[in-house]
Short mmCIF file of C-alpha atoms in Angstrom, two decimals:
data_model
loop_
_atom_site.label_atom_id
_atom_site.label_comp_id
_atom_site.label_asym_id
_atom_site.label_seq_id
_atom_site.Cartn_x
_atom_site.Cartn_y
_atom_site.Cartn_z
CA ASP A 11 16.58 -92.47 -13.30
CA ALA A 12 13.16 -92.20 -11.72
CA MET A 13 10.53 -93.42 -14.16
CA VAL A 14 7.37 -93.07 -12.07
CA ILE A 15 7.54 -89.92 -9.98
CA GLN A 16 5.13 -89.04 -7.23
CA ASN A 17 4.84 -85.70 -5.52
CA PRO A 18 4.98 -84.91 -2.75
CA ARG A 19 6.63 -87.76 -0.85
CA TYR A 20 4.87 -86.67 2.32
CA GLN A 21 1.63 -84.75 2.54
CA VAL A 22 -0.11 -83.48 5.64
CA THR A 23 -3.61 -82.10 5.39
CA GLN A 24 -6.41 -81.20 7.72
CA PHE A 25 -9.54 -83.21 8.20
CA GLY A 26 -11.94 -82.26 5.42
CA LYS A 27 -9.46 -80.15 3.46
CA PRO A 28 -9.12 -81.23 -0.19
CA VAL A 29 -5.78 -82.58 -1.24
CA THR A 30 -4.25 -83.55 -4.60
CA LEU A 31 -1.48 -86.07 -5.14
CA SER A 32 0.38 -86.18 -8.42
CA CYS A 33 2.10 -88.83 -10.48
CA SER A 34 4.12 -88.52 -13.64
CA GLN A 35 5.86 -91.15 -15.76
CA THR A 36 8.57 -91.22 -18.39
CA LEU A 37 7.83 -94.78 -19.51
CA ASN A 38 5.11 -93.78 -21.99
CA HIS A 39 2.90 -96.49 -20.52
CA ASN A 40 -0.74 -96.50 -21.50
CA VAL A 41 -2.13 -97.65 -18.17
CA MET A 42 -1.81 -95.78 -14.90
CA TYR A 43 -3.07 -96.95 -11.49
CA TRP A 44 -3.66 -95.52 -8.05
CA TYR A 45 -3.42 -97.76 -5.01
CA GLN A 46 -4.00 -97.12 -1.33
CA GLN A 47 -1.86 -99.03 1.13
CA LYS A 48 -2.34 -99.00 4.87
CA SER A 49 0.09 -100.40 7.40
CA SER A 50 0.57 -104.18 7.16
CA GLN A 51 -1.99 -104.43 4.39
CA ALA A 52 -1.80 -105.17 0.69
CA PRO A 53 -2.02 -102.31 -1.77
CA LYS A 54 -5.66 -101.76 -2.67
CA LEU A 55 -6.51 -100.62 -6.19
CA LEU A 56 -8.62 -97.47 -6.22
CA PHE A 57 -8.87 -96.91 -9.98
CA HIS A 58 -6.91 -97.02 -13.17
CA TYR A 59 -6.80 -95.42 -16.60
CA TYR A 60 -6.49 -97.22 -19.90
CA ASP A 61 -5.25 -94.22 -21.86
CA LYS A 62 -8.07 -91.77 -21.10
CA ASP A 63 -10.57 -94.49 -20.24
CA PHE A 64 -11.26 -94.28 -16.50
CA ASN A 65 -12.00 -97.48 -14.53
CA ASN A 66 -13.22 -97.16 -10.98
CA GLU A 67 -13.13 -100.06 -8.51
CA ALA A 68 -16.59 -100.79 -7.13
CA ASP A 69 -15.62 -100.15 -3.52
CA THR A 70 -13.63 -96.94 -4.06
CA PRO A 71 -15.34 -94.18 -2.07
CA ASP A 72 -16.83 -91.23 -3.98
CA ASN A 73 -14.50 -89.05 -1.97
CA PHE A 74 -11.67 -90.19 -4.26
CA GLN A 75 -11.45 -88.78 -7.76
CA SER A 76 -8.81 -88.91 -10.45
CA ARG A 77 -7.72 -86.96 -13.50
CA ARG A 78 -5.40 -87.87 -16.33
CA PRO A 79 -4.85 -84.83 -18.54
CA ASN A 80 -2.28 -86.57 -20.74
CA THR A 81 -0.26 -89.78 -21.03
CA SER A 82 2.41 -88.64 -18.60
CA PHE A 83 0.40 -87.30 -15.70
CA CYS A 84 -2.25 -88.61 -13.37
CA PHE A 85 -3.73 -86.98 -10.27
CA LEU A 86 -5.54 -88.32 -7.23
CA ASP A 87 -7.95 -85.87 -5.62
CA ILE A 88 -9.36 -86.53 -2.17
CA ARG A 89 -12.25 -84.14 -1.78
CA SER A 90 -12.83 -84.32 1.97
CA PRO A 91 -10.13 -86.42 3.65
CA GLY A 92 -11.13 -88.29 6.75
CA LEU A 93 -8.87 -89.82 9.38
CA GLY A 94 -9.34 -93.20 7.74
CA ASP A 95 -7.76 -91.93 4.53
CA ALA A 96 -4.33 -91.65 6.11
CA ALA A 97 -2.22 -94.11 4.14
CA MET A 98 0.49 -94.53 1.56
CA TYR A 99 -0.79 -93.77 -1.94
CA LEU A 100 1.02 -95.55 -4.72
CA CYS A 101 0.95 -94.73 -8.40
CA ALA A 102 1.88 -97.44 -10.88
CA THR A 103 2.10 -97.78 -14.65
CA SER A 104 2.09 -100.60 -17.14
CA GLY A 105 1.61 -101.40 -20.78
CA TYR A 106 -1.55 -103.05 -22.09
CA ASP A 107 -0.13 -106.54 -21.82
CA SER A 108 -1.35 -108.17 -18.61
CA ASN A 109 1.76 -110.35 -18.52
CA GLN A 110 3.93 -107.30 -17.93
CA PRO A 111 4.52 -106.12 -14.36
CA GLN A 112 3.52 -102.77 -13.00
CA HIS A 113 6.12 -100.13 -12.13
CA PHE A 114 5.54 -98.18 -8.95
CA GLY A 115 6.44 -94.68 -7.89
CA ASP A 116 7.94 -94.00 -4.46
CA GLY A 117 4.52 -93.28 -3.03
CA THR A 118 3.03 -90.35 -1.15
CA ARG A 119 2.46 -90.81 2.55
CA LEU A 120 -0.65 -88.89 3.53
CA SER A 121 -1.31 -87.81 7.11
CA ILE A 122 -4.58 -86.26 8.28
CA LEU A 123 -4.63 -83.86 11.22
CA ARG B 10 -13.92 -113.39 -5.46
CA LYS B 11 -10.28 -112.56 -6.05
CA GLU B 12 -7.99 -113.71 -3.24
CA VAL B 13 -4.30 -114.09 -2.80
CA GLU B 14 -3.16 -115.51 0.48
CA GLN B 15 0.26 -115.52 2.07
CA ASP B 16 1.64 -116.45 5.47
CA PRO B 17 2.39 -113.04 6.98
CA GLY B 18 5.32 -114.36 9.02
CA PRO B 19 7.61 -113.01 10.21
CA PHE B 20 10.09 -115.57 9.05
CA ASN B 21 13.26 -115.22 11.12
CA VAL B 22 16.11 -116.85 9.23
CA PRO B 23 19.86 -116.87 9.90
CA GLU B 24 22.10 -115.32 7.29
CA GLY B 25 23.20 -117.85 4.68
CA ALA B 26 20.19 -120.10 5.12
CA THR B 27 17.65 -121.03 2.49
CA VAL B 28 14.09 -119.87 2.96
CA ALA B 29 10.95 -120.57 0.99
CA PHE B 30 7.43 -119.28 1.18
CA ASN B 31 4.27 -119.94 -0.71
CA CYS B 32 1.31 -118.01 -1.92
CA THR B 33 -2.07 -119.44 -2.89
CA TYR B 34 -4.61 -117.88 -5.20
CA SER B 35 -8.27 -118.66 -5.51
CA ASN B 36 -9.09 -117.69 -9.09
CA SER B 37 -8.19 -120.43 -11.53
CA ALA B 38 -8.45 -117.89 -14.37
CA SER B 39 -5.35 -116.11 -13.09
CA GLN B 40 -2.87 -115.68 -15.87
CA SER B 41 0.27 -113.94 -14.73
CA PHE B 42 2.15 -113.98 -11.49
CA PHE B 43 4.81 -111.88 -9.87
CA TRP B 44 6.82 -111.52 -6.71
CA TYR B 45 7.40 -107.99 -5.50
CA ARG B 46 9.62 -106.90 -2.68
CA GLN B 47 8.62 -104.05 -0.40
CA ASP B 48 10.93 -102.45 2.14
CA CYS B 49 9.50 -100.68 5.15
CA ARG B 50 7.68 -97.48 4.12
CA LYS B 51 8.82 -97.85 0.51
CA GLU B 52 7.07 -98.74 -2.71
CA PRO B 53 6.79 -102.32 -4.01
CA LYS B 54 9.54 -103.23 -6.45
CA LEU B 55 9.37 -106.08 -8.90
CA LEU B 56 11.54 -108.98 -7.81
CA MET B 57 10.64 -111.40 -10.56
CA SER B 58 7.87 -112.63 -12.78
CA VAL B 59 6.82 -116.25 -12.31
CA TYR B 60 6.65 -118.45 -15.37
CA SER B 61 4.86 -121.75 -15.80
CA SER B 62 8.09 -123.68 -16.17
CA GLY B 63 9.62 -122.04 -13.13
CA ASN B 64 12.43 -119.52 -13.30
CA GLU B 65 15.55 -118.53 -11.50
CA ASP B 66 17.28 -115.22 -11.03
CA GLY B 67 20.52 -115.55 -9.11
CA ARG B 68 19.68 -116.72 -5.60
CA PHE B 69 15.94 -116.50 -6.22
CA THR B 70 13.80 -119.25 -7.68
CA ALA B 71 10.10 -118.96 -8.41
CA GLN B 72 7.75 -121.83 -9.12
CA LEU B 73 4.15 -121.96 -10.26
CA ASN B 74 1.79 -124.85 -9.66
CA ARG B 75 -1.38 -124.18 -11.59
CA ALA B 76 -3.08 -127.43 -10.57
CA SER B 77 -2.79 -126.57 -6.89
CA GLN B 78 -2.96 -122.81 -7.48
CA TYR B 79 0.11 -121.79 -5.62
CA ILE B 80 3.32 -119.91 -6.27
CA SER B 81 6.52 -120.28 -4.35
CA LEU B 82 9.64 -118.22 -3.84
CA LEU B 83 12.92 -119.75 -2.73
CA ILE B 84 15.84 -117.65 -1.56
CA ARG B 85 19.20 -119.37 -1.26
CA ASP B 86 22.22 -118.11 0.69
CA SER B 87 20.12 -115.37 2.27
CA LYS B 88 21.69 -111.97 2.88
CA LEU B 89 20.88 -109.37 5.49
CA SER B 90 19.69 -107.15 2.65
CA ASP B 91 17.00 -109.70 1.79
CA SER B 92 15.06 -108.58 4.86
CA ALA B 93 11.82 -107.15 3.49
CA THR B 94 8.19 -107.96 2.86
CA TYR B 95 7.58 -110.16 -0.17
CA LEU B 96 4.30 -109.57 -1.96
CA CYS B 97 2.70 -112.20 -4.12
CA VAL B 98 0.85 -110.60 -7.01
CA VAL B 99 -1.59 -112.30 -9.33
CA ASN B 100 -3.14 -110.91 -12.47
CA THR B 101 -6.56 -112.19 -13.41
CA ASP B 102 -7.10 -110.83 -16.87
CA SER B 103 -10.85 -110.84 -17.40
CA GLY B 104 -10.37 -109.79 -20.98
CA GLY B 105 -9.78 -106.18 -20.13
CA GLY B 106 -6.04 -106.39 -20.06
CA ALA B 107 -3.85 -105.35 -17.18
CA ASP B 108 -6.50 -104.47 -14.63
CA GLY B 109 -6.95 -107.58 -12.55
CA LEU B 110 -3.89 -107.27 -10.32
CA THR B 111 -4.44 -108.65 -6.84
CA PHE B 112 -1.84 -108.35 -4.11
CA GLY B 113 -1.28 -110.63 -1.17
CA LYS B 114 -0.67 -108.97 2.18
CA GLY B 115 2.94 -110.02 2.02
CA THR B 116 5.31 -112.26 3.94
CA HIS B 117 7.70 -110.49 6.26
CA LEU B 118 11.23 -111.89 6.14
CA ILE B 119 13.92 -111.04 8.67
CA ILE B 120 17.47 -112.24 8.04
CA GLN B 121 19.48 -112.40 11.24
CA PRO B 122 23.25 -112.06 11.42
#
């Protein structure tokens, strides 16, 4: 019973070629997040949506964009991937209440050739 | 500055032993606390929330010390399947709700037969 679903699980793209990662959820959560996680590092928040309200972290590169067309779906667009963007990308959801945990998808592992 | 610090380990522990590790956080305004478990190349999964009075879930016990700003996780009767990275997660709600989640880099635990 997957509740936060990310596609694809593995993505390979070429240096500079735009790529889109997708996330969908069946939890009807209002808040959706995108994290980047590199090997042996903590997940790093890129941005999140409160409903349709987009919140960008100050240090998220302009190369990273996001779209949330409806409650269930959220996309991460990387306009011109560089070698340093190779990482696991994690989507998570939560309700408004900050005392509730976040629920993560399986992640998309992005490789850059 | 938001910081969550953990001993990265690895902690090598024989099966059946008890193991404990701590996590410290720097922001005294932090309001909610969680332990997540992350297996190699998988997504983080919620292990347990941490409550002010301390809480237990089977073999796992979590404690919070607000005065000293640390959280602990105790695992009793450790199993081989407990081998994973344990992420300490702190939510600093700045009034905007569930957006202040900060992850530690994780403590790597290896249970040896």
